[in-house]
Amino acid sequence: MEYLKAPSDALKVSAFSSWANLDLVYTPRFDADRFIDGRRLSFFNTGQGRLTGRNAVVLAGRPADAFEDDEWAARLYRNLGAYEVALYGYDGFWKSPAGADPASGRARFPPLSVLGASLRGPVGPGIGNVELGYYDSRADRDGDDPTVRNSELRLLLGYEQEIARNLTLGLQYYLERMGEFEAYRRALPPGAPVRDENRHVLTQRLTWLTHSQNLAWSLFLFYSPSDRDAYLRPRVGYQVDDHLSVEAGGNLFFGAQEETFFGQFEDNNNLYLGVRYGF
C-alpha cells in the first residue's frame, strides 16, 4: 500500500526557528497517484454505469507542462508541550482522476487547492490525533458540473494505544462531506448513482509483535456505515535479517452495492505472498 502514492521529483526547503518550523515543497511538473485504471483491477465506471476492467481502461489526460502544471505544498508546524500542531497548504491538481473531458471522455485531473490543520499528542494512555482539511475543487466551486468532483470537507479523528505488551490497537473515524450537494444532485444525468453527502468510514488496526518483534501480525479493517461496504486486510510479516523480509496477507472487499468505494472492488479479492530484499 505504501506504493499507491507515487514519488515526485521535487525541491524541498525547510526553515527552523524557536517560534515554528516551515517546509516548502515545489514540484515543477504534476505527478499523479498510481490510481486504478482497469488494467489490473476492475472498478465501477460511472460513465458506463457498471463494473469495467480491461474492456474500458481509463485513459487520462495528465497535466504535463513543466513549470506551468506545477504543484506547491507548505507545512507550518511547532510543538506545544507534548503536542504537535501543524497548518498545511497545497496548490495543484487532484492526484487521482476527479473529472472527465465531456468531448473526448478522457479522465482528467482538475485543479485543486487544499487548506488543512492537524493536532497530535498524548490522550490518556495513548496517542490521539485530529486532522481537518478543505478541498477546494477550483474547476467546480458551484458544484453543478457533473464531470468534475465537488469541493469537500474532510475530517479524521484517530487514537492509538498499546493495550497489552507488543499489542497495539488503532482506531480512526473519517468524514468526507461533499460541498454544494444539492447542485450536484440536480446536475446528475438521469439514472446515475448518487453519492452520499456525508461518507463515514471507521477504521480499526490491530498489530501484534512476537518473536523479539521480528514477526508482525496485523489486521486492518475499514468499514463505511454510510456506503455499507468494507475492506479487510490481514497480514503477517517476518523480518528474517537486516536485509530480507517475507510477508503474506490478503485484500478482501465487501459491499451491498457495486458503485460504492469498497463495494466496487469485490471482484478483486486476493491473497498474496511477498519477499523483499533491501540493500
PDB file of C-alpha atoms in Angstrom:
ATOM      1  CA  MET A   1       0.000   0.000   0.000  1.00  0.00           C
ATOM      2  CA  GLU A   2       2.942   2.347   0.501  1.00  0.00           C
ATOM      3  CA  TYR A   3       3.441   2.405  -3.275  1.00  0.00           C
ATOM      4  CA  LEU A   4      -0.008   3.828  -4.106  1.00  0.00           C
ATOM      5  CA  LYS A   5       1.385   7.315  -3.562  1.00  0.00           C
ATOM      6  CA  ALA A   6       3.843   7.759  -6.411  1.00  0.00           C
ATOM      7  CA  PRO A   7       7.159   9.574  -5.851  1.00  0.00           C
ATOM      8  CA  SER A   8       7.738  13.070  -7.224  1.00  0.00           C
ATOM      9  CA  ASP A   9      10.744  14.968  -8.481  1.00  0.00           C
ATOM     10  CA  ALA A  10      10.543  17.976  -6.202  1.00  0.00           C
ATOM     11  CA  LEU A  11      12.526  20.654  -4.403  1.00  0.00           C
ATOM     12  CA  LYS A  12      12.069  20.914  -0.623  1.00  0.00           C
ATOM     13  CA  VAL A  13      13.252  23.801   1.549  1.00  0.00           C
ATOM     14  CA  SER A  14      12.914  23.818   5.337  1.00  0.00           C
ATOM     15  CA  ALA A  15      13.314  26.704   7.768  1.00  0.00           C
ATOM     16  CA  PHE A  16      13.573  26.307  11.543  1.00  0.00           C
ATOM     17  CA  SER A  17      13.048  28.826  14.324  1.00  0.00           C
ATOM     18  CA  SER A  18      12.168  28.943  18.008  1.00  0.00           C
ATOM     19  CA  TRP A  19       8.618  30.004  17.093  1.00  0.00           C
ATOM     20  CA  ALA A  20       7.745  27.499  14.348  1.00  0.00           C
ATOM     21  CA  ASN A  21       9.194  25.411  11.532  1.00  0.00           C
ATOM     22  CA  LEU A  22       8.295  25.643   7.848  1.00  0.00           C
ATOM     23  CA  ASP A  23       8.523  23.123   4.995  1.00  0.00           C
ATOM     24  CA  LEU A  24       8.048  24.276   1.399  1.00  0.00           C
ATOM     25  CA  VAL A  25       7.841  21.769  -1.467  1.00  0.00           C
ATOM     26  CA  TYR A  26       7.812  22.684  -5.160  1.00  0.00           C
ATOM     27  CA  THR A  27       7.090  20.100  -7.853  1.00  0.00           C
ATOM     28  CA  PRO A  28       7.845  21.549 -11.314  1.00  0.00           C
ATOM     29  CA  ARG A  29       5.596  19.037 -13.076  1.00  0.00           C
ATOM     30  CA  PHE A  30       2.457  17.392 -11.722  1.00  0.00           C
ATOM     31  CA  ASP A  31       2.746  13.749 -10.622  1.00  0.00           C
ATOM     32  CA  ALA A  32      -0.395  11.619 -10.257  1.00  0.00           C
ATOM     33  CA  ASP A  33      -1.024   8.815  -7.792  1.00  0.00           C
ATOM     34  CA  ARG A  34      -0.935   5.212  -9.017  1.00  0.00           C
ATOM     35  CA  PHE A  35      -4.682   5.064  -9.465  1.00  0.00           C
ATOM     36  CA  ILE A  36      -6.859   2.114 -10.504  1.00  0.00           C
ATOM     37  CA  ASP A  37      -7.379   2.259 -14.271  1.00  0.00           C
ATOM     38  CA  GLY A  38      -8.837  -1.175 -15.061  1.00  0.00           C
ATOM     39  CA  ARG A  39      -5.677  -2.825 -16.352  1.00  0.00           C
ATOM     40  CA  ARG A  40      -5.216  -4.988 -13.244  1.00  0.00           C
ATOM     41  CA  LEU A  41      -8.232  -4.240 -11.045  1.00  0.00           C
ATOM     42  CA  SER A  42     -11.853  -3.788 -12.065  1.00  0.00           C
ATOM     43  CA  PHE A  43     -13.800  -0.756 -10.810  1.00  0.00           C
ATOM     44  CA  PHE A  44     -17.187   0.941 -11.121  1.00  0.00           C
ATOM     45  CA  ASN A  45     -17.199   3.057 -14.261  1.00  0.00           C
ATOM     46  CA  THR A  46     -19.595   5.967 -13.679  1.00  0.00           C
ATOM     47  CA  GLY A  47     -19.617   6.796 -17.380  1.00  0.00           C
ATOM     48  CA  GLN A  48     -20.886   3.318 -18.282  1.00  0.00           C
ATOM     49  CA  GLY A  49     -22.843   2.683 -15.078  1.00  0.00           C
ATOM     50  CA  ARG A  50     -21.283  -0.748 -14.461  1.00  0.00           C
ATOM     51  CA  LEU A  51     -18.131  -2.581 -13.417  1.00  0.00           C
ATOM     52  CA  THR A  52     -15.388  -2.465 -16.044  1.00  0.00           C
ATOM     53  CA  GLY A  53     -11.762  -3.549 -16.338  1.00  0.00           C
ATOM     54  CA  ARG A  54      -9.543  -4.209 -19.325  1.00  0.00           C
ATOM     55  CA  ASN A  55     -12.560  -3.696 -21.586  1.00  0.00           C
ATOM     56  CA  ALA A  56     -12.595   0.011 -20.620  1.00  0.00           C
ATOM     57  CA  VAL A  57      -9.133   1.063 -19.426  1.00  0.00           C
ATOM     58  CA  VAL A  58      -9.038   4.632 -18.095  1.00  0.00           C
ATOM     59  CA  LEU A  59      -7.194   6.954 -20.457  1.00  0.00           C
ATOM     60  CA  ALA A  60      -6.205  10.072 -18.558  1.00  0.00           C
ATOM     61  CA  GLY A  61      -5.040  13.399 -19.911  1.00  0.00           C
ATOM     62  CA  ARG A  62      -2.389  14.433 -17.400  1.00  0.00           C
ATOM     63  CA  PRO A  63      -1.118  17.963 -16.830  1.00  0.00           C
ATOM     64  CA  ALA A  64       2.430  17.664 -18.121  1.00  0.00           C
ATOM     65  CA  ASP A  65       3.897  21.106 -18.891  1.00  0.00           C
ATOM     66  CA  ALA A  66       6.935  21.743 -16.710  1.00  0.00           C
ATOM     67  CA  PHE A  67       6.742  24.953 -14.631  1.00  0.00           C
ATOM     68  CA  GLU A  68       3.126  25.502 -15.794  1.00  0.00           C
ATOM     69  CA  ASP A  69       1.392  22.395 -14.426  1.00  0.00           C
ATOM     70  CA  ASP A  70       3.353  22.581 -11.197  1.00  0.00           C
ATOM     71  CA  GLU A  71       2.473  21.937  -7.543  1.00  0.00           C
ATOM     72  CA  TRP A  72       3.158  23.855  -4.348  1.00  0.00           C
ATOM     73  CA  ALA A  73       2.852  22.494  -0.805  1.00  0.00           C
ATOM     74  CA  ALA A  74       3.611  24.047   2.581  1.00  0.00           C
ATOM     75  CA  ARG A  75       3.602  22.866   6.196  1.00  0.00           C
ATOM     76  CA  LEU A  76       3.950  25.197   9.192  1.00  0.00           C
ATOM     77  CA  TYR A  77       4.351  23.319  12.483  1.00  0.00           C
ATOM     78  CA  ARG A  78       5.576  23.516  16.046  1.00  0.00           C
ATOM     79  CA  ASN A  79       5.350  21.696  19.364  1.00  0.00           C
ATOM     80  CA  LEU A  80       3.143  22.979  22.164  1.00  0.00           C
ATOM     81  CA  GLY A  81       4.304  20.979  25.147  1.00  0.00           C
ATOM     82  CA  ALA A  82       3.747  17.319  24.253  1.00  0.00           C
ATOM     83  CA  TYR A  83       1.529  18.174  21.271  1.00  0.00           C
ATOM     84  CA  GLU A  84       2.433  18.891  17.674  1.00  0.00           C
ATOM     85  CA  VAL A  85       0.217  21.354  15.813  1.00  0.00           C
ATOM     86  CA  ALA A  86       0.514  21.997  12.090  1.00  0.00           C
ATOM     87  CA  LEU A  87      -1.062  24.005   9.277  1.00  0.00           C
ATOM     88  CA  TYR A  88      -0.978  22.777   5.675  1.00  0.00           C
ATOM     89  CA  GLY A  89      -1.486  24.233   2.232  1.00  0.00           C
ATOM     90  CA  TYR A  90      -1.443  22.766  -1.279  1.00  0.00           C
ATOM     91  CA  ASP A  91      -1.992  24.188  -4.748  1.00  0.00           C
ATOM     92  CA  GLY A  92      -2.057  21.862  -7.735  1.00  0.00           C
ATOM     93  CA  PHE A  93      -4.431  19.214  -9.018  1.00  0.00           C
ATOM     94  CA  TRP A  94      -6.473  16.246  -7.821  1.00  0.00           C
ATOM     95  CA  LYS A  95      -3.911  13.433  -7.585  1.00  0.00           C
ATOM     96  CA  SER A  96      -6.300  10.796  -8.963  1.00  0.00           C
ATOM     97  CA  PRO A  97      -8.726  11.426 -11.835  1.00  0.00           C
ATOM     98  CA  ALA A  98     -11.578  13.572 -10.489  1.00  0.00           C
ATOM     99  CA  GLY A  99     -13.106  14.727 -13.733  1.00  0.00           C
ATOM    100  CA  ALA A 100     -13.703  13.904 -17.366  1.00  0.00           C
ATOM    101  CA  ASP A 101     -13.481  15.788 -20.633  1.00  0.00           C
ATOM    102  CA  PRO A 102     -17.065  15.994 -21.991  1.00  0.00           C
ATOM    103  CA  ALA A 103     -15.864  15.947 -25.603  1.00  0.00           C
ATOM    104  CA  SER A 104     -13.345  13.087 -25.543  1.00  0.00           C
ATOM    105  CA  GLY A 105     -14.487  11.232 -22.414  1.00  0.00           C
ATOM    106  CA  ARG A 106     -10.877  11.053 -21.210  1.00  0.00           C
ATOM    107  CA  ALA A 107     -10.324  11.260 -17.473  1.00  0.00           C
ATOM    108  CA  ARG A 108      -8.561  14.379 -16.233  1.00  0.00           C
ATOM    109  CA  PHE A 109      -7.068  15.932 -13.105  1.00  0.00           C
ATOM    110  CA  PRO A 110      -8.932  19.184 -12.331  1.00  0.00           C
ATOM    111  CA  PRO A 111      -7.143  21.961 -10.400  1.00  0.00           C
ATOM    112  CA  LEU A 112      -7.267  21.670  -6.617  1.00  0.00           C
ATOM    113  CA  SER A 113      -6.280  23.764  -3.600  1.00  0.00           C
ATOM    114  CA  VAL A 114      -6.239  22.417  -0.039  1.00  0.00           C
ATOM    115  CA  LEU A 115      -6.039  24.080   3.367  1.00  0.00           C
ATOM    116  CA  GLY A 116      -5.705  21.950   6.486  1.00  0.00           C
ATOM    117  CA  ALA A 117      -4.629  21.655  10.095  1.00  0.00           C
ATOM    118  CA  SER A 118      -3.655  18.836  12.442  1.00  0.00           C
ATOM    119  CA  LEU A 119      -3.051  18.205  16.123  1.00  0.00           C
ATOM    120  CA  ARG A 120      -1.324  15.133  17.560  1.00  0.00           C
ATOM    121  CA  GLY A 121      -0.325  14.243  21.102  1.00  0.00           C
ATOM    122  CA  PRO A 122      -0.978  12.132  24.211  1.00  0.00           C
ATOM    123  CA  VAL A 123      -4.579  11.372  25.182  1.00  0.00           C
ATOM    124  CA  GLY A 124      -4.801   9.293  28.345  1.00  0.00           C
ATOM    125  CA  PRO A 125      -2.585   6.210  27.954  1.00  0.00           C
ATOM    126  CA  GLY A 126      -2.429   6.527  24.152  1.00  0.00           C
ATOM    127  CA  ILE A 127      -1.803   8.935  21.282  1.00  0.00           C
ATOM    128  CA  GLY A 128      -4.614  10.904  19.662  1.00  0.00           C
ATOM    129  CA  ASN A 129      -4.759  12.963  16.502  1.00  0.00           C
ATOM    130  CA  VAL A 130      -7.233  15.160  14.655  1.00  0.00           C
ATOM    131  CA  GLU A 131      -6.889  16.369  11.068  1.00  0.00           C
ATOM    132  CA  LEU A 132      -9.156  18.762   9.179  1.00  0.00           C
ATOM    133  CA  GLY A 133      -8.880  19.761   5.539  1.00  0.00           C
ATOM    134  CA  TYR A 134     -10.879  21.692   2.971  1.00  0.00           C
ATOM    135  CA  TYR A 135     -10.523  20.532  -0.643  1.00  0.00           C
ATOM    136  CA  ASP A 136     -11.301  23.443  -2.968  1.00  0.00           C
ATOM    137  CA  SER A 137     -12.180  21.999  -6.382  1.00  0.00           C
ATOM    138  CA  ARG A 138     -11.483  25.192  -8.305  1.00  0.00           C
ATOM    139  CA  ALA A 139     -12.997  23.974 -11.588  1.00  0.00           C
ATOM    140  CA  ASP A 140     -16.411  23.344  -9.973  1.00  0.00           C
ATOM    141  CA  ARG A 141     -16.907  25.627  -6.988  1.00  0.00           C
ATOM    142  CA  ASP A 142     -20.645  25.853  -7.717  1.00  0.00           C
ATOM    143  CA  GLY A 143     -20.950  22.054  -7.719  1.00  0.00           C
ATOM    144  CA  ASP A 144     -23.107  21.983 -10.851  1.00  0.00           C
ATOM    145  CA  ASP A 145     -20.633  20.331 -13.232  1.00  0.00           C
ATOM    146  CA  PRO A 146     -21.240  16.552 -13.157  1.00  0.00           C
ATOM    147  CA  THR A 147     -17.911  15.937 -14.926  1.00  0.00           C
ATOM    148  CA  VAL A 148     -15.826  17.411 -12.058  1.00  0.00           C
ATOM    149  CA  ARG A 149     -15.630  16.316  -8.434  1.00  0.00           C
ATOM    150  CA  ASN A 150     -17.141  18.774  -5.946  1.00  0.00           C
ATOM    151  CA  SER A 151     -15.257  20.522  -3.188  1.00  0.00           C
ATOM    152  CA  GLU A 152     -15.066  18.570   0.082  1.00  0.00           C
ATOM    153  CA  LEU A 153     -14.538  18.980   3.798  1.00  0.00           C
ATOM    154  CA  ARG A 154     -12.563  16.100   5.312  1.00  0.00           C
ATOM    155  CA  LEU A 155     -12.136  15.203   8.982  1.00  0.00           C
ATOM    156  CA  LEU A 156     -10.011  12.468  10.563  1.00  0.00           C
ATOM    157  CA  LEU A 157     -10.033  11.513  14.247  1.00  0.00           C
ATOM    158  CA  GLY A 158      -7.591   8.869  15.454  1.00  0.00           C
ATOM    159  CA  TYR A 159      -6.467   7.138  18.621  1.00  0.00           C
ATOM    160  CA  GLU A 160      -3.717   4.547  19.172  1.00  0.00           C
ATOM    161  CA  GLN A 161      -2.801   2.656  22.333  1.00  0.00           C
ATOM    162  CA  GLU A 162      -0.749  -0.349  23.369  1.00  0.00           C
ATOM    163  CA  ILE A 163      -3.466  -2.448  25.013  1.00  0.00           C
ATOM    164  CA  ALA A 164      -1.081  -5.259  26.000  1.00  0.00           C
ATOM    165  CA  ARG A 165       2.626  -5.926  25.701  1.00  0.00           C
ATOM    166  CA  ASN A 166       3.545  -5.607  21.991  1.00  0.00           C
ATOM    167  CA  LEU A 167      -0.166  -5.422  21.061  1.00  0.00           C
ATOM    168  CA  THR A 168      -1.301  -2.072  19.626  1.00  0.00           C
ATOM    169  CA  LEU A 169      -4.838  -1.012  18.749  1.00  0.00           C
ATOM    170  CA  GLY A 170      -5.505   1.911  16.425  1.00  0.00           C
ATOM    171  CA  LEU A 171      -8.956   3.409  15.806  1.00  0.00           C
ATOM    172  CA  GLN A 172      -9.973   6.112  13.339  1.00  0.00           C
ATOM    173  CA  TYR A 173     -13.078   7.939  12.215  1.00  0.00           C
ATOM    174  CA  TYR A 174     -13.074   9.604   8.796  1.00  0.00           C
ATOM    175  CA  LEU A 175     -15.678  12.003   7.373  1.00  0.00           C
ATOM    176  CA  GLU A 176     -15.878  13.155   3.764  1.00  0.00           C
ATOM    177  CA  ARG A 177     -18.549  15.859   3.356  1.00  0.00           C
ATOM    178  CA  MET A 178     -19.412  16.995  -0.154  1.00  0.00           C
ATOM    179  CA  GLY A 179     -19.938  20.702  -0.767  1.00  0.00           C
ATOM    180  CA  GLU A 180     -22.816  22.076  -2.868  1.00  0.00           C
ATOM    181  CA  PHE A 181     -24.628  18.742  -2.585  1.00  0.00           C
ATOM    182  CA  GLU A 182     -27.988  19.931  -3.942  1.00  0.00           C
ATOM    183  CA  ALA A 183     -26.337  21.428  -7.022  1.00  0.00           C
ATOM    184  CA  TYR A 184     -24.527  18.122  -7.538  1.00  0.00           C
ATOM    185  CA  ARG A 185     -27.795  16.169  -7.370  1.00  0.00           C
ATOM    186  CA  ARG A 186     -29.558  18.462  -9.808  1.00  0.00           C
ATOM    187  CA  ALA A 187     -26.718  18.190 -12.327  1.00  0.00           C
ATOM    188  CA  LEU A 188     -26.550  14.377 -12.351  1.00  0.00           C
ATOM    189  CA  PRO A 189     -27.686  12.626 -15.544  1.00  0.00           C
ATOM    190  CA  PRO A 190     -30.902  10.578 -15.170  1.00  0.00           C
ATOM    191  CA  GLY A 191     -30.276   7.125 -13.702  1.00  0.00           C
ATOM    192  CA  ALA A 192     -26.760   7.935 -12.455  1.00  0.00           C
ATOM    193  CA  PRO A 193     -25.895   6.649  -8.948  1.00  0.00           C
ATOM    194  CA  VAL A 194     -25.998   9.362  -6.275  1.00  0.00           C
ATOM    195  CA  ARG A 195     -23.128   9.700  -3.806  1.00  0.00           C
ATOM    196  CA  ASP A 196     -23.949  10.444  -0.175  1.00  0.00           C
ATOM    197  CA  GLU A 197     -23.445  13.983   1.038  1.00  0.00           C
ATOM    198  CA  ASN A 198     -21.546  12.563   4.024  1.00  0.00           C
ATOM    199  CA  ARG A 199     -19.341   9.484   3.705  1.00  0.00           C
ATOM    200  CA  HIS A 200     -18.341   7.938   7.035  1.00  0.00           C
ATOM    201  CA  VAL A 201     -15.524   5.398   7.447  1.00  0.00           C
ATOM    202  CA  LEU A 202     -14.483   3.612  10.649  1.00  0.00           C
ATOM    203  CA  THR A 203     -11.027   2.071  10.764  1.00  0.00           C
ATOM    204  CA  GLN A 204      -9.530  -0.455  13.166  1.00  0.00           C
ATOM    205  CA  ARG A 205      -5.934  -1.653  13.068  1.00  0.00           C
ATOM    206  CA  LEU A 206      -4.605  -4.335  15.403  1.00  0.00           C
ATOM    207  CA  THR A 207      -0.852  -5.041  15.391  1.00  0.00           C
ATOM    208  CA  TRP A 208       0.870  -7.771  17.427  1.00  0.00           C
ATOM    209  CA  LEU A 209       4.670  -8.162  17.501  1.00  0.00           C
ATOM    210  CA  THR A 210       6.140 -11.536  18.530  1.00  0.00           C
ATOM    211  CA  HIS A 211       9.455 -13.415  18.315  1.00  0.00           C
ATOM    212  CA  SER A 212      11.560 -10.484  19.523  1.00  0.00           C
ATOM    213  CA  GLN A 213       9.341  -8.160  17.434  1.00  0.00           C
ATOM    214  CA  ASN A 214      10.556  -9.779  14.203  1.00  0.00           C
ATOM    215  CA  LEU A 215       7.147 -11.332  13.459  1.00  0.00           C
ATOM    216  CA  ALA A 216       4.312  -8.843  12.926  1.00  0.00           C
ATOM    217  CA  TRP A 217       0.634  -9.854  12.821  1.00  0.00           C
ATOM    218  CA  SER A 218      -1.745  -7.185  11.542  1.00  0.00           C
ATOM    219  CA  LEU A 219      -5.500  -6.950  10.994  1.00  0.00           C
ATOM    220  CA  PHE A 220      -6.669  -3.784   9.227  1.00  0.00           C
ATOM    221  CA  LEU A 221     -10.401  -3.170   8.796  1.00  0.00           C
ATOM    222  CA  PHE A 222     -12.181  -0.302   7.017  1.00  0.00           C
ATOM    223  CA  TYR A 223     -15.964  -0.135   7.408  1.00  0.00           C
ATOM    224  CA  SER A 224     -18.287   2.512   5.990  1.00  0.00           C
ATOM    225  CA  PRO A 225     -21.747   2.604   7.624  1.00  0.00           C
ATOM    226  CA  SER A 226     -22.959   5.112   5.025  1.00  0.00           C
ATOM    227  CA  ASP A 227     -21.837   3.087   1.991  1.00  0.00           C
ATOM    228  CA  ARG A 228     -22.435  -0.265   3.720  1.00  0.00           C
ATOM    229  CA  ASP A 229     -19.142  -1.649   2.472  1.00  0.00           C
ATOM    230  CA  ALA A 230     -15.844  -2.772   3.988  1.00  0.00           C
ATOM    231  CA  TYR A 231     -12.223  -3.616   3.276  1.00  0.00           C
ATOM    232  CA  LEU A 232     -10.376  -6.254   5.334  1.00  0.00           C
ATOM    233  CA  ARG A 233      -6.582  -6.536   5.110  1.00  0.00           C
ATOM    234  CA  PRO A 234      -4.978  -9.335   7.197  1.00  0.00           C
ATOM    235  CA  ARG A 235      -1.188  -9.525   7.059  1.00  0.00           C
ATOM    236  CA  VAL A 236       1.716 -11.380   8.677  1.00  0.00           C
ATOM    237  CA  GLY A 237       5.312 -10.372   8.070  1.00  0.00           C
ATOM    238  CA  TYR A 238       8.646 -11.748   9.264  1.00  0.00           C
ATOM    239  CA  GLN A 239      11.963  -9.878   9.321  1.00  0.00           C
ATOM    240  CA  VAL A 240      14.464 -12.636   8.509  1.00  0.00           C
ATOM    241  CA  ASP A 241      17.538 -10.393   8.885  1.00  0.00           C
ATOM    242  CA  ASP A 242      18.584  -6.800   8.277  1.00  0.00           C
ATOM    243  CA  HIS A 243      18.038  -7.197   4.533  1.00  0.00           C
ATOM    244  CA  LEU A 244      15.414  -9.890   3.938  1.00  0.00           C
ATOM    245  CA  SER A 245      11.742  -9.897   4.922  1.00  0.00           C
ATOM    246  CA  VAL A 246       8.789 -12.067   3.879  1.00  0.00           C
ATOM    247  CA  GLU A 247       5.059 -11.483   4.223  1.00  0.00           C
ATOM    248  CA  ALA A 248       1.660 -12.958   3.397  1.00  0.00           C
ATOM    249  CA  GLY A 249      -1.774 -11.429   3.501  1.00  0.00           C
ATOM    250  CA  GLY A 250      -4.959 -10.670   1.687  1.00  0.00           C
ATOM    251  CA  ASN A 251      -7.199  -7.902   0.374  1.00  0.00           C
ATOM    252  CA  LEU A 252     -10.882  -8.665   0.896  1.00  0.00           C
ATOM    253  CA  PHE A 253     -13.692  -6.312  -0.145  1.00  0.00           C
ATOM    254  CA  PHE A 254     -17.379  -6.399   0.781  1.00  0.00           C
ATOM    255  CA  GLY A 255     -20.260  -4.210  -0.324  1.00  0.00           C
ATOM    256  CA  ALA A 256     -24.026  -4.092  -0.704  1.00  0.00           C
ATOM    257  CA  GLN A 257     -23.759  -2.031  -3.916  1.00  0.00           C
ATOM    258  CA  GLU A 258     -21.196  -2.183  -6.683  1.00  0.00           C
ATOM    259  CA  GLU A 259     -20.919   1.594  -7.068  1.00  0.00           C
ATOM    260  CA  THR A 260     -19.603   2.276  -3.533  1.00  0.00           C
ATOM    261  CA  PHE A 261     -15.918   2.883  -2.848  1.00  0.00           C
ATOM    262  CA  PHE A 262     -15.039  -0.565  -1.442  1.00  0.00           C
ATOM    263  CA  GLY A 263     -18.003  -2.422  -2.951  1.00  0.00           C
ATOM    264  CA  GLN A 264     -16.727  -1.824  -6.489  1.00  0.00           C
ATOM    265  CA  PHE A 265     -13.624  -3.918  -5.761  1.00  0.00           C
ATOM    266  CA  GLU A 266     -15.443  -7.059  -4.560  1.00  0.00           C
ATOM    267  CA  ASP A 267     -14.290  -8.993  -7.665  1.00  0.00           C
ATOM    268  CA  ASN A 268     -10.677  -8.074  -6.857  1.00  0.00           C
ATOM    269  CA  ASN A 269     -10.346 -10.130  -3.652  1.00  0.00           C
ATOM    270  CA  ASN A 270      -6.876 -11.651  -3.475  1.00  0.00           C
ATOM    271  CA  LEU A 271      -4.284 -13.393  -1.330  1.00  0.00           C
ATOM    272  CA  TYR A 272      -0.587 -12.642  -1.746  1.00  0.00           C
ATOM    273  CA  LEU A 273       2.934 -13.699  -0.792  1.00  0.00           C
ATOM    274  CA  GLY A 274       5.850 -11.289  -0.867  1.00  0.00           C
ATOM    275  CA  VAL A 275       9.630 -11.266  -0.432  1.00  0.00           C
ATOM    276  CA  ARG A 276      11.571  -8.036  -0.027  1.00  0.00           C
ATOM    277  CA  TYR A 277      15.336  -7.557  -0.061  1.00  0.00           C
ATOM    278  CA  GLY A 278      16.778  -4.210   0.948  1.00  0.00           C
ATOM    279  CA  PHE A 279      20.323  -3.012   0.427  1.00  0.00           C
TER     280      PHE A 279
END
